[in-house]
Amino acid sequence: MNTRQKKLVELLLENKGKYKIIQYYQNKLLCSEKTVRSDLKLIQEFITENHIDALLKKIPGKGVCLRVSDEEEEH
């Protein structure tokens, strides 16, 4: 993952369990909405490929949030 994508993960973790619209992350990262969406897709693939007990949940009109198990948070 590049620096921007790592920052996006940090932002998702800071807001863990809270939905934020894509524009929130777009403004924080100073990039386009398309870039945030692409990065979210890459992060989801990383979670899946590495068998991380986390869920990146997207709800249209509500936003996106990251849910991480307590066990994963300890690592």
JSON list of C-alpha atoms in Angstrom, two decimals:
[
{"chain": "A", "resi": 1, "resn": "MET", "atom": "CA", "xyz": [0.00, 0.00, 0.00]},
{"chain": "A", "resi": 2, "resn": "ASN", "atom": "CA", "xyz": [1.17, 3.51, -0.71]},
{"chain": "A", "resi": 3, "resn": "THR", "atom": "CA", "xyz": [1.26, 6.39, 1.80]},
{"chain": "A", "resi": 4, "resn": "ARG", "atom": "CA", "xyz": [-2.20, 7.72, 0.87]},
{"chain": "A", "resi": 5, "resn": "GLN", "atom": "CA", "xyz": [-3.78, 4.29, 1.25]},
{"chain": "A", "resi": 6, "resn": "LYS", "atom": "CA", "xyz": [-2.13, 3.82, 4.64]},
{"chain": "A", "resi": 7, "resn": "LYS", "atom": "CA", "xyz": [-3.46, 7.22, 5.71]},
{"chain": "A", "resi": 8, "resn": "LEU", "atom": "CA", "xyz": [-6.93, 6.15, 4.56]},
{"chain": "A", "resi": 9, "resn": "VAL", "atom": "CA", "xyz": [-6.68, 3.03, 6.74]},
{"chain": "A", "resi": 10, "resn": "GLU", "atom": "CA", "xyz": [-5.65, 5.26, 9.67]},
{"chain": "A", "resi": 11, "resn": "LEU", "atom": "CA", "xyz": [-8.66, 7.52, 9.07]},
{"chain": "A", "resi": 12, "resn": "LEU", "atom": "CA", "xyz": [-10.97, 4.51, 8.84]},
{"chain": "A", "resi": 13, "resn": "LEU", "atom": "CA", "xyz": [-9.58, 3.19, 12.13]},
{"chain": "A", "resi": 14, "resn": "GLU", "atom": "CA", "xyz": [-9.99, 6.59, 13.81]},
{"chain": "A", "resi": 15, "resn": "ASN", "atom": "CA", "xyz": [-13.66, 6.53, 12.81]},
{"chain": "A", "resi": 16, "resn": "LYS", "atom": "CA", "xyz": [-14.07, 2.82, 13.48]},
{"chain": "A", "resi": 17, "resn": "GLY", "atom": "CA", "xyz": [-17.69, 1.81, 13.39]},
{"chain": "A", "resi": 18, "resn": "LYS", "atom": "CA", "xyz": [-18.84, 5.27, 12.32]},
{"chain": "A", "resi": 19, "resn": "TYR", "atom": "CA", "xyz": [-20.01, 5.87, 8.78]},
{"chain": "A", "resi": 20, "resn": "LYS", "atom": "CA", "xyz": [-18.38, 8.75, 6.93]},
{"chain": "A", "resi": 21, "resn": "ILE", "atom": "CA", "xyz": [-19.21, 9.80, 3.40]},
{"chain": "A", "resi": 22, "resn": "ILE", "atom": "CA", "xyz": [-16.55, 9.40, 0.70]},
{"chain": "A", "resi": 23, "resn": "GLN", "atom": "CA", "xyz": [-16.16, 13.18, 0.46]},
{"chain": "A", "resi": 24, "resn": "TYR", "atom": "CA", "xyz": [-14.94, 13.24, 4.08]},
{"chain": "A", "resi": 25, "resn": "TYR", "atom": "CA", "xyz": [-11.99, 11.02, 3.11]},
{"chain": "A", "resi": 26, "resn": "GLN", "atom": "CA", "xyz": [-11.55, 12.86, -0.17]},
{"chain": "A", "resi": 27, "resn": "ASN", "atom": "CA", "xyz": [-11.12, 16.16, 1.70]},
{"chain": "A", "resi": 28, "resn": "LYS", "atom": "CA", "xyz": [-8.79, 14.66, 4.32]},
{"chain": "A", "resi": 29, "resn": "LEU", "atom": "CA", "xyz": [-6.57, 13.04, 1.68]},
{"chain": "A", "resi": 30, "resn": "LEU", "atom": "CA", "xyz": [-6.77, 15.87, -0.89]},
{"chain": "A", "resi": 31, "resn": "CYS", "atom": "CA", "xyz": [-7.61, 13.54, -3.75]},
{"chain": "A", "resi": 32, "resn": "SER", "atom": "CA", "xyz": [-10.56, 12.71, -5.98]},
{"chain": "A", "resi": 33, "resn": "GLU", "atom": "CA", "xyz": [-13.60, 10.68, -5.04]},
{"chain": "A", "resi": 34, "resn": "LYS", "atom": "CA", "xyz": [-12.60, 8.13, -7.67]},
{"chain": "A", "resi": 35, "resn": "THR", "atom": "CA", "xyz": [-9.19, 7.75, -6.00]},
{"chain": "A", "resi": 36, "resn": "VAL", "atom": "CA", "xyz": [-10.79, 7.13, -2.60]},
{"chain": "A", "resi": 37, "resn": "ARG", "atom": "CA", "xyz": [-13.12, 4.53, -4.11]},
{"chain": "A", "resi": 38, "resn": "SER", "atom": "CA", "xyz": [-10.18, 2.79, -5.82]},
{"chain": "A", "resi": 39, "resn": "ASP", "atom": "CA", "xyz": [-8.21, 2.84, -2.58]},
{"chain": "A", "resi": 40, "resn": "LEU", "atom": "CA", "xyz": [-11.15, 1.39, -0.65]},
{"chain": "A", "resi": 41, "resn": "LYS", "atom": "CA", "xyz": [-11.34, -1.44, -3.18]},
{"chain": "A", "resi": 42, "resn": "LEU", "atom": "CA", "xyz": [-7.62, -2.13, -2.74]},
{"chain": "A", "resi": 43, "resn": "ILE", "atom": "CA", "xyz": [-7.97, -2.06, 1.06]},
{"chain": "A", "resi": 44, "resn": "GLN", "atom": "CA", "xyz": [-10.87, -4.52, 0.86]},
{"chain": "A", "resi": 45, "resn": "GLU", "atom": "CA", "xyz": [-8.73, -6.84, -1.29]},
{"chain": "A", "resi": 46, "resn": "PHE", "atom": "CA", "xyz": [-5.88, -6.55, 1.23]},
{"chain": "A", "resi": 47, "resn": "ILE", "atom": "CA", "xyz": [-8.25, -7.46, 4.09]},
{"chain": "A", "resi": 48, "resn": "THR", "atom": "CA", "xyz": [-9.55, -10.47, 2.18]},
{"chain": "A", "resi": 49, "resn": "GLU", "atom": "CA", "xyz": [-6.18, -11.73, 0.93]},
{"chain": "A", "resi": 50, "resn": "ASN", "atom": "CA", "xyz": [-4.59, -11.48, 4.38]},
{"chain": "A", "resi": 51, "resn": "HIS", "atom": "CA", "xyz": [-7.53, -13.06, 6.23]},
{"chain": "A", "resi": 52, "resn": "ILE", "atom": "CA", "xyz": [-7.90, -10.05, 8.50]},
{"chain": "A", "resi": 53, "resn": "ASP", "atom": "CA", "xyz": [-10.98, -10.18, 10.71]},
{"chain": "A", "resi": 54, "resn": "ALA", "atom": "CA", "xyz": [-12.35, -6.84, 9.57]},
{"chain": "A", "resi": 55, "resn": "LEU", "atom": "CA", "xyz": [-15.23, -5.63, 7.47]},
{"chain": "A", "resi": 56, "resn": "LEU", "atom": "CA", "xyz": [-15.19, -2.61, 5.20]},
{"chain": "A", "resi": 57, "resn": "LYS", "atom": "CA", "xyz": [-18.86, -1.74, 4.91]},
{"chain": "A", "resi": 58, "resn": "LYS", "atom": "CA", "xyz": [-20.30, 0.69, 2.35]},
{"chain": "A", "resi": 59, "resn": "ILE", "atom": "CA", "xyz": [-23.89, 1.91, 2.39]},
{"chain": "A", "resi": 60, "resn": "PRO", "atom": "CA", "xyz": [-25.05, 4.26, -0.37]},
{"chain": "A", "resi": 61, "resn": "GLY", "atom": "CA", "xyz": [-26.07, 7.63, 1.05]},
{"chain": "A", "resi": 62, "resn": "LYS", "atom": "CA", "xyz": [-24.63, 6.79, 4.46]},
{"chain": "A", "resi": 63, "resn": "GLY", "atom": "CA", "xyz": [-20.95, 6.25, 3.75]},
{"chain": "A", "resi": 64, "resn": "VAL", "atom": "CA", "xyz": [-18.25, 3.77, 4.57]},
{"chain": "A", "resi": 65, "resn": "CYS", "atom": "CA", "xyz": [-16.94, 2.35, 7.84]},
{"chain": "A", "resi": 66, "resn": "LEU", "atom": "CA", "xyz": [-14.38, -0.17, 8.98]},
{"chain": "A", "resi": 67, "resn": "ARG", "atom": "CA", "xyz": [-15.29, -2.72, 11.58]},
{"chain": "A", "resi": 68, "resn": "VAL", "atom": "CA", "xyz": [-12.40, -4.60, 13.17]},
{"chain": "A", "resi": 69, "resn": "SER", "atom": "CA", "xyz": [-12.65, -7.46, 15.63]},
{"chain": "A", "resi": 70, "resn": "ASP", "atom": "CA", "xyz": [-11.24, -6.90, 19.12]},
{"chain": "A", "resi": 71, "resn": "GLU", "atom": "CA", "xyz": [-8.71, -9.65, 18.45]},
{"chain": "A", "resi": 72, "resn": "GLU", "atom": "CA", "xyz": [-7.36, -7.90, 15.34]},
{"chain": "A", "resi": 73, "resn": "GLU", "atom": "CA", "xyz": [-7.07, -4.60, 17.20]},
{"chain": "A", "resi": 74, "resn": "GLU", "atom": "CA", "xyz": [-4.61, -6.18, 19.65]},
{"chain": "A", "resi": 75, "resn": "HIS", "atom": "CA", "xyz": [-2.14, -6.92, 16.80]}
]
